Amino acid sequence: MAFGDFTSICAKTPLPLCTLIRPLDRDQTSPFDGVLSKCYARSVNIANTLIFEVGTSLINVINLIILLLIIYLVRLRYTSVARKEMLFFFWNLIVQTIICMVIDTGVSPPGSTTYAYFVSFQIANMAVVCYSLLFAGLSSFNFWDDGSVVTMTSLYISSGFVFIVNYFVAIFTFKGWGGGLDNKHTVALFVFYFVLNAIMLGAWLISQVIICCFTLVFNWWALGALSMTCFFFASSQILLYAFSETICKSLKHFVDGSIFSTLAMMFCYMMIFKFWDIITFDDDEYYRFTEFVPAVSNKKEAIQLLQK
């Protein structure tokens, strides 16, 4: 496989972008421009409407509920480091989950006029998810005042820039609007889709290992949660890119690897929250405050008393 070629990936994994690009190393004479996967999950006909990836969408519904619960728990941690940054990260995950459901279920089906724009949005927002996680992770080093107006404004502006760049690279590739970007020249899209996101995730992982080993002096609970995060993320990628076709054929086209990949990512999100919860526990003044003032019944009351 040549660098930047999605052909072999799309042959095994039904990524949404596969129907919008063409093979990199050869001309395609068929009227269909996309690269078809060898195995797809079966669609379901409900009220004369075809619904694709039903199993994956059901997992995403559960994923939305869990993410909302996580956001509620993060909001309760009034004084924890990178609280607002983590809220921004999890809200972006909710947006990503919703856009995946729109694409996967066929609300905007392949071949429609809106499909390329939704897929471009999905790719761009995925980059924002990776970037916001890295930003939140670096906040623990006190490079900047976490949660301040300046910091959050910088996060919003820089995330907007990341989104715009990734969106235009994707849509220009799909539509052939750029000089060197079209659906047969996908190197730039490949770099943004795989390489840069992987670099951001790798940088986040290294930064958190440093925090666990040096700042927290080998917090084994945190290292365990971080290890489980890596395990579930790696599992999701392997299930999606390596075993999707095998799963699809073995289960008679009822599901493909995306359902198990989505399930593994759901556990990955939970472990990211658990890891952050562990490393920021000692930063929550409420827990220390209630040791000396048992009459305090909630965090808001504790914060008000601390401010006085």
CSV table of C-alpha atoms in Angstrom, one decimal:
chain,number,residue,atom,x,y,z
A,1,MET,CA,0.0,0.0,0.0
A,2,ALA,CA,1.4,3.4,-1.0
A,3,PHE,CA,1.5,6.1,1.6
A,4,GLY,CA,-1.7,8.1,1.5
A,5,ASP,CA,-3.7,5.3,-0.2
A,6,PHE,CA,-7.0,4.3,1.5
A,7,THR,CA,-7.7,1.4,-0.9
A,8,SER,CA,-6.5,-1.5,1.3
A,9,ILE,CA,-8.0,0.1,4.4
A,10,CYS,CA,-11.4,0.7,2.8
A,11,ALA,CA,-11.4,-2.9,1.4
A,12,LYS,CA,-11.5,-4.2,4.9
A,13,THR,CA,-13.2,-1.4,6.8
A,14,PRO,CA,-16.3,0.5,5.7
A,15,LEU,CA,-15.2,4.0,6.6
A,16,PRO,CA,-17.6,6.8,5.6
A,17,LEU,CA,-14.9,8.5,3.5
A,18,CYS,CA,-14.4,5.4,1.4
A,19,THR,CA,-17.3,6.1,-0.9
A,20,LEU,CA,-15.9,9.6,-1.6
A,21,ILE,CA,-12.4,8.7,-2.7
A,22,ARG,CA,-10.9,6.7,-5.6
A,23,PRO,CA,-7.9,4.3,-5.6
A,24,LEU,CA,-4.6,6.1,-5.5
A,25,ASP,CA,-2.6,3.8,-7.7
A,26,ARG,CA,-4.9,3.1,-10.6
A,27,ASP,CA,-7.7,4.6,-12.8
A,28,GLN,CA,-11.2,3.5,-12.1
A,29,THR,CA,-13.5,3.0,-15.1
A,30,SER,CA,-16.7,2.2,-13.2
A,31,PRO,CA,-19.2,5.1,-12.7
A,32,PHE,CA,-18.9,4.6,-9.0
A,33,ASP,CA,-16.1,6.8,-7.6
A,34,GLY,CA,-15.7,5.3,-4.2
A,35,VAL,CA,-13.8,2.3,-2.8
A,36,LEU,CA,-16.2,-0.4,-1.7
A,37,SER,CA,-15.6,-2.6,1.3
A,38,LYS,CA,-15.7,-6.4,0.8
A,39,CYS,CA,-18.3,-6.8,3.6
A,40,TYR,CA,-21.0,-4.6,5.0
A,41,ALA,CA,-23.4,-5.0,7.9
A,42,ARG,CA,-27.0,-5.6,6.9
A,43,SER,CA,-29.4,-2.7,6.7
A,44,VAL,CA,-32.8,-2.8,8.3
A,45,ASN,CA,-36.0,-1.6,6.5
A,46,ILE,CA,-38.3,0.3,8.9
A,47,ALA,CA,-41.3,2.2,7.5
A,48,ASN,CA,-39.9,2.0,4.0
A,49,THR,CA,-36.7,3.6,5.3
A,50,LEU,CA,-33.3,1.8,5.1
A,51,ILE,CA,-31.3,2.1,8.3
A,52,PHE,CA,-27.6,1.2,8.2
A,53,GLU,CA,-25.3,0.0,11.1
A,54,VAL,CA,-28.2,-0.5,13.5
A,55,GLY,CA,-26.1,-2.2,16.1
A,56,THR,CA,-23.4,0.5,16.1
A,57,SER,CA,-26.1,3.2,16.4
A,58,LEU,CA,-27.6,1.5,19.4
A,59,ILE,CA,-24.1,1.4,21.1
A,60,ASN,CA,-23.8,5.1,20.2
A,61,VAL,CA,-27.1,5.8,22.0
A,62,ILE,CA,-25.7,4.2,25.1
A,63,ASN,CA,-22.5,6.1,24.5
A,64,LEU,CA,-24.4,9.4,24.5
A,65,ILE,CA,-26.0,8.6,27.9
A,66,ILE,CA,-22.7,7.7,29.4
A,67,LEU,CA,-21.0,10.8,28.1
A,68,LEU,CA,-23.8,13.0,29.5
A,69,LEU,CA,-23.3,11.2,32.9
A,70,ILE,CA,-19.6,11.8,32.7
A,71,ILE,CA,-20.2,15.5,31.9
A,72,TYR,CA,-22.4,15.8,35.0
A,73,LEU,CA,-19.7,14.2,37.2
A,74,VAL,CA,-17.0,16.5,35.7
A,75,ARG,CA,-19.2,19.5,36.4
A,76,LEU,CA,-19.4,18.5,40.1
A,77,ARG,CA,-15.6,18.8,40.4
A,78,TYR,CA,-15.6,22.5,41.0
A,79,THR,CA,-11.9,23.0,41.7
A,80,SER,CA,-10.3,20.2,39.8
A,81,VAL,CA,-7.4,21.0,37.4
A,82,ALA,CA,-8.5,21.3,33.7
A,83,ARG,CA,-12.2,20.9,34.6
A,84,LYS,CA,-13.4,23.2,31.9
A,85,GLU,CA,-11.0,21.8,29.3
A,86,MET,CA,-12.3,18.3,30.0
A,87,LEU,CA,-15.9,19.5,29.7
A,88,PHE,CA,-15.0,20.9,26.3
A,89,PHE,CA,-13.4,17.6,25.3
A,90,PHE,CA,-16.5,15.5,26.4
A,91,TRP,CA,-18.9,17.9,24.7
A,92,ASN,CA,-16.9,17.4,21.5
A,93,LEU,CA,-17.2,13.7,22.0
A,94,ILE,CA,-21.0,14.1,22.1
A,95,VAL,CA,-20.9,16.0,18.9
A,96,GLN,CA,-18.7,13.4,17.3
A,97,THR,CA,-21.1,10.6,18.5
A,98,ILE,CA,-24.1,12.4,17.0
A,99,ILE,CA,-22.5,13.1,13.6
A,100,CYS,CA,-21.4,9.4,13.5
A,101,MET,CA,-25.0,8.3,14.1
A,102,VAL,CA,-26.2,10.7,11.3
A,103,ILE,CA,-23.7,9.1,8.9
A,104,ASP,CA,-23.9,5.5,10.0
A,105,THR,CA,-27.7,5.2,10.0
A,106,GLY,CA,-28.0,6.8,6.6
A,107,VAL,CA,-29.8,10.0,7.6
A,108,SER,CA,-27.4,11.5,5.1
A,109,PRO,CA,-26.8,8.4,2.8
A,110,PRO,CA,-23.7,7.9,0.5
A,111,GLY,CA,-24.3,9.6,-2.8
A,112,SER,CA,-26.5,12.4,-1.4
A,113,THR,CA,-25.5,16.0,-1.9
A,114,THR,CA,-24.9,16.5,1.8
A,115,TYR,CA,-22.9,13.3,2.5
A,116,ALA,CA,-19.4,14.8,1.8
A,117,TYR,CA,-20.1,17.8,4.1
A,118,PHE,CA,-21.2,15.5,7.0
A,119,VAL,CA,-18.1,13.3,6.5
A,120,SER,CA,-15.9,16.3,6.4
A,121,PHE,CA,-17.5,17.6,9.6
A,122,GLN,CA,-16.8,14.2,11.2
A,123,ILE,CA,-13.2,14.2,10.2
A,124,ALA,CA,-12.7,17.8,11.3
A,125,ASN,CA,-14.4,17.3,14.7
A,126,MET,CA,-12.4,14.1,15.3
A,127,ALA,CA,-9.2,16.3,15.0
A,128,VAL,CA,-10.7,18.7,17.5
A,129,VAL,CA,-11.4,15.9,19.9
A,130,CYS,CA,-7.8,14.8,19.8
A,131,TYR,CA,-6.5,18.4,20.1
A,132,SER,CA,-8.8,19.2,23.1
A,133,LEU,CA,-7.7,16.1,24.9
A,134,LEU,CA,-4.0,17.1,24.4
A,135,PHE,CA,-4.8,20.6,25.6
A,136,ALA,CA,-6.5,19.4,28.7
A,137,GLY,CA,-3.7,17.0,29.4
A,138,LEU,CA,-1.0,19.7,29.1
A,139,SER,CA,-3.0,21.9,31.5
A,140,SER,CA,-1.9,19.7,34.4
A,141,PHE,CA,1.7,21.0,33.9
A,142,ASN,CA,0.6,24.5,34.8
A,143,PHE,CA,1.9,26.0,31.6
A,144,TRP,CA,-1.1,28.3,31.7
A,145,ASP,CA,-3.9,29.1,34.1
A,146,ASP,CA,-6.4,26.3,33.5
A,147,GLY,CA,-10.0,27.3,33.2
A,148,SER,CA,-9.4,31.0,32.9
A,149,VAL,CA,-11.1,33.2,30.4
A,150,VAL,CA,-7.8,33.7,28.4
A,151,THR,CA,-7.1,29.9,28.4
A,152,MET,CA,-10.6,28.9,27.4
A,153,THR,CA,-10.7,31.6,24.7
A,154,SER,CA,-7.4,30.3,23.4
A,155,LEU,CA,-8.7,26.8,23.4
A,156,TYR,CA,-11.9,27.8,21.5
A,157,ILE,CA,-10.0,29.8,18.9
A,158,SER,CA,-7.2,27.2,18.3
A,159,SER,CA,-9.9,24.4,18.2
A,160,GLY,CA,-11.7,26.4,15.6
A,161,PHE,CA,-8.6,26.7,13.6
A,162,VAL,CA,-7.9,22.9,13.8
A,163,PHE,CA,-11.5,22.3,12.7
A,164,ILE,CA,-11.4,24.7,9.7
A,165,VAL,CA,-8.1,23.3,8.4
A,166,ASN,CA,-9.2,19.7,8.7
A,167,TYR,CA,-12.6,20.5,7.2
A,168,PHE,CA,-11.2,22.2,4.2
A,169,VAL,CA,-8.6,19.5,3.5
A,170,ALA,CA,-11.4,16.9,3.6
A,171,ILE,CA,-14.0,18.7,1.6
A,172,PHE,CA,-11.5,19.9,-1.0
A,173,THR,CA,-10.3,16.3,-1.4
A,174,PHE,CA,-13.8,14.9,-1.8
A,175,LYS,CA,-15.0,17.7,-4.1
A,176,GLY,CA,-11.7,18.2,-6.0
A,177,TRP,CA,-11.7,21.9,-5.3
A,178,GLY,CA,-8.0,22.2,-4.4
A,179,GLY,CA,-5.1,22.5,-6.8
A,180,GLY,CA,-3.5,19.2,-5.7
A,181,LEU,CA,-6.4,17.9,-3.8
A,182,ASP,CA,-9.0,15.6,-5.3
A,183,ASN,CA,-10.5,12.2,-4.6
A,184,LYS,CA,-7.5,10.4,-6.3
A,185,HIS,CA,-4.8,12.4,-4.5
A,186,THR,CA,-5.5,11.6,-0.8
A,187,VAL,CA,-2.1,12.0,0.8
A,188,ALA,CA,-3.0,15.2,2.6
A,189,LEU,CA,-6.2,13.7,3.9
A,190,PHE,CA,-4.3,10.6,5.0
A,191,VAL,CA,-1.9,12.7,6.9
A,192,PHE,CA,-4.6,14.7,8.7
A,193,TYR,CA,-6.8,11.7,9.3
A,194,PHE,CA,-4.2,9.3,10.6
A,195,VAL,CA,-0.8,10.9,11.2
A,196,LEU,CA,-1.6,14.2,12.9
A,197,ASN,CA,-4.3,12.7,15.1
A,198,ALA,CA,-2.0,9.9,16.2
A,199,ILE,CA,0.7,12.4,17.0
A,200,MET,CA,-1.7,14.4,19.2
A,201,LEU,CA,-2.9,11.3,21.0
A,202,GLY,CA,0.7,10.1,21.5
A,203,ALA,CA,1.8,13.4,22.9
A,204,TRP,CA,-1.2,13.3,25.4
A,205,LEU,CA,-0.2,9.7,26.4
A,206,ILE,CA,3.5,10.7,27.0
A,207,SER,CA,2.4,13.8,29.0
A,208,GLN,CA,0.2,11.7,31.2
A,209,VAL,CA,2.8,9.1,31.8
A,210,ILE,CA,5.2,11.9,32.9
A,211,ILE,CA,2.5,13.2,35.3
A,212,CYS,CA,1.9,9.7,36.8
A,213,CYS,CA,5.6,8.9,37.2
A,214,PHE,CA,7.1,12.2,38.3
A,215,THR,CA,4.4,14.7,39.4
A,216,LEU,CA,2.4,12.0,41.3
A,217,VAL,CA,5.4,9.9,42.1
A,218,PHE,CA,4.2,6.6,40.5
A,219,ASN,CA,0.5,6.7,41.2
A,220,TRP,CA,-0.3,3.1,40.3
A,221,TRP,CA,-4.0,3.6,40.2
A,222,ALA,CA,-3.6,6.4,37.7
A,223,LEU,CA,-1.1,4.2,35.7
A,224,GLY,CA,-3.6,1.4,35.7
A,225,ALA,CA,-6.4,3.6,34.4
A,226,LEU,CA,-4.1,5.0,31.8
A,227,SER,CA,-3.1,1.5,30.7
A,228,MET,CA,-6.8,0.5,30.4
A,229,THR,CA,-7.4,3.6,28.3
A,230,CYS,CA,-4.6,2.5,25.9
A,231,PHE,CA,-5.9,-1.1,25.9
A,232,PHE,CA,-9.5,-0.2,25.0
A,233,PHE,CA,-8.3,2.4,22.4
A,234,ALA,CA,-5.9,-0.1,20.8
A,235,SER,CA,-8.6,-2.8,20.8
A,236,SER,CA,-11.1,-0.4,19.1
A,237,GLN,CA,-8.6,0.3,16.3
A,238,ILE,CA,-7.6,-3.3,15.8
A,239,LEU,CA,-11.2,-4.5,15.7
A,240,LEU,CA,-12.1,-1.8,13.2
A,241,TYR,CA,-9.1,-1.9,10.8
A,242,ALA,CA,-7.8,-5.5,11.2
A,243,PHE,CA,-10.8,-7.7,12.0
A,244,SER,CA,-13.9,-5.8,10.6
A,245,GLU,CA,-14.1,-8.0,7.5
A,246,THR,CA,-13.5,-11.2,9.5
A,247,ILE,CA,-16.2,-10.3,12.0
A,248,CYS,CA,-18.6,-9.3,9.3
A,249,LYS,CA,-18.2,-12.6,7.4
A,250,SER,CA,-18.2,-14.7,10.6
A,251,LEU,CA,-21.5,-13.2,11.8
A,252,LYS,CA,-23.2,-13.5,8.4
A,253,HIS,CA,-23.2,-9.7,7.7
A,254,PHE,CA,-25.4,-9.0,10.7
A,255,VAL,CA,-22.7,-6.7,12.2
A,256,ASP,CA,-19.2,-5.7,11.3
A,257,GLY,CA,-16.2,-4.6,13.3
A,258,SER,CA,-17.5,-1.1,13.9
A,259,ILE,CA,-20.0,-2.2,16.6
A,260,PHE,CA,-17.2,-3.8,18.7
A,261,SER,CA,-14.9,-0.9,17.9
A,262,THR,CA,-17.5,1.6,19.1
A,263,LEU,CA,-18.1,-0.5,22.3
A,264,ALA,CA,-14.4,-0.5,23.0
A,265,MET,CA,-14.2,3.3,22.5
A,266,MET,CA,-17.1,3.7,24.9
A,267,PHE,CA,-15.0,2.0,27.6
A,268,CYS,CA,-12.0,4.1,26.5
A,269,TYR,CA,-14.0,7.3,27.2
A,270,MET,CA,-14.9,6.0,30.6
A,271,MET,CA,-11.3,5.2,31.5
A,272,ILE,CA,-10.2,8.7,30.3
A,273,PHE,CA,-12.6,10.2,32.8
A,274,LYS,CA,-11.5,7.7,35.5
A,275,PHE,CA,-7.9,8.6,34.9
A,276,TRP,CA,-8.6,12.3,35.1
A,277,ASP,CA,-10.7,11.7,38.2
A,278,ILE,CA,-7.8,9.9,39.9
A,279,ILE,CA,-5.0,12.4,39.1
A,280,THR,CA,-7.1,15.5,40.1
A,281,PHE,CA,-8.7,14.0,43.3
A,282,ASP,CA,-6.2,15.8,45.5
A,283,ASP,CA,-6.8,19.1,43.8
A,284,ASP,CA,-10.4,19.2,45.0
A,285,GLU,CA,-10.5,21.5,47.9
A,286,TYR,CA,-14.0,20.4,48.8
A,287,TYR,CA,-12.8,16.9,50.0
A,288,ARG,CA,-10.1,18.4,52.2
A,289,PHE,CA,-12.4,21.1,53.5
A,290,THR,CA,-15.1,18.6,54.6
A,291,GLU,CA,-12.6,16.8,56.7
A,292,PHE,CA,-12.4,19.8,59.0
A,293,VAL,CA,-15.9,21.2,58.5
A,294,PRO,CA,-18.3,18.2,58.5
A,295,ALA,CA,-21.4,20.5,58.4
A,296,VAL,CA,-20.7,21.4,54.8
A,297,SER,CA,-23.3,19.5,52.8
A,298,ASN,CA,-22.3,20.3,49.2
A,299,LYS,CA,-19.5,21.6,47.1
A,300,LYS,CA,-21.1,25.0,46.3
A,301,GLU,CA,-21.4,25.7,50.0
A,302,ALA,CA,-17.8,24.7,50.5
A,303,ILE,CA,-16.6,27.0,47.7
A,304,GLN,CA,-18.6,29.9,49.2
A,305,LEU,CA,-17.1,29.4,52.6
A,306,LEU,CA,-13.6,29.2,51.1
A,307,GLN,CA,-14.1,32.4,49.3
A,308,LYS,CA,-15.1,34.1,52.5
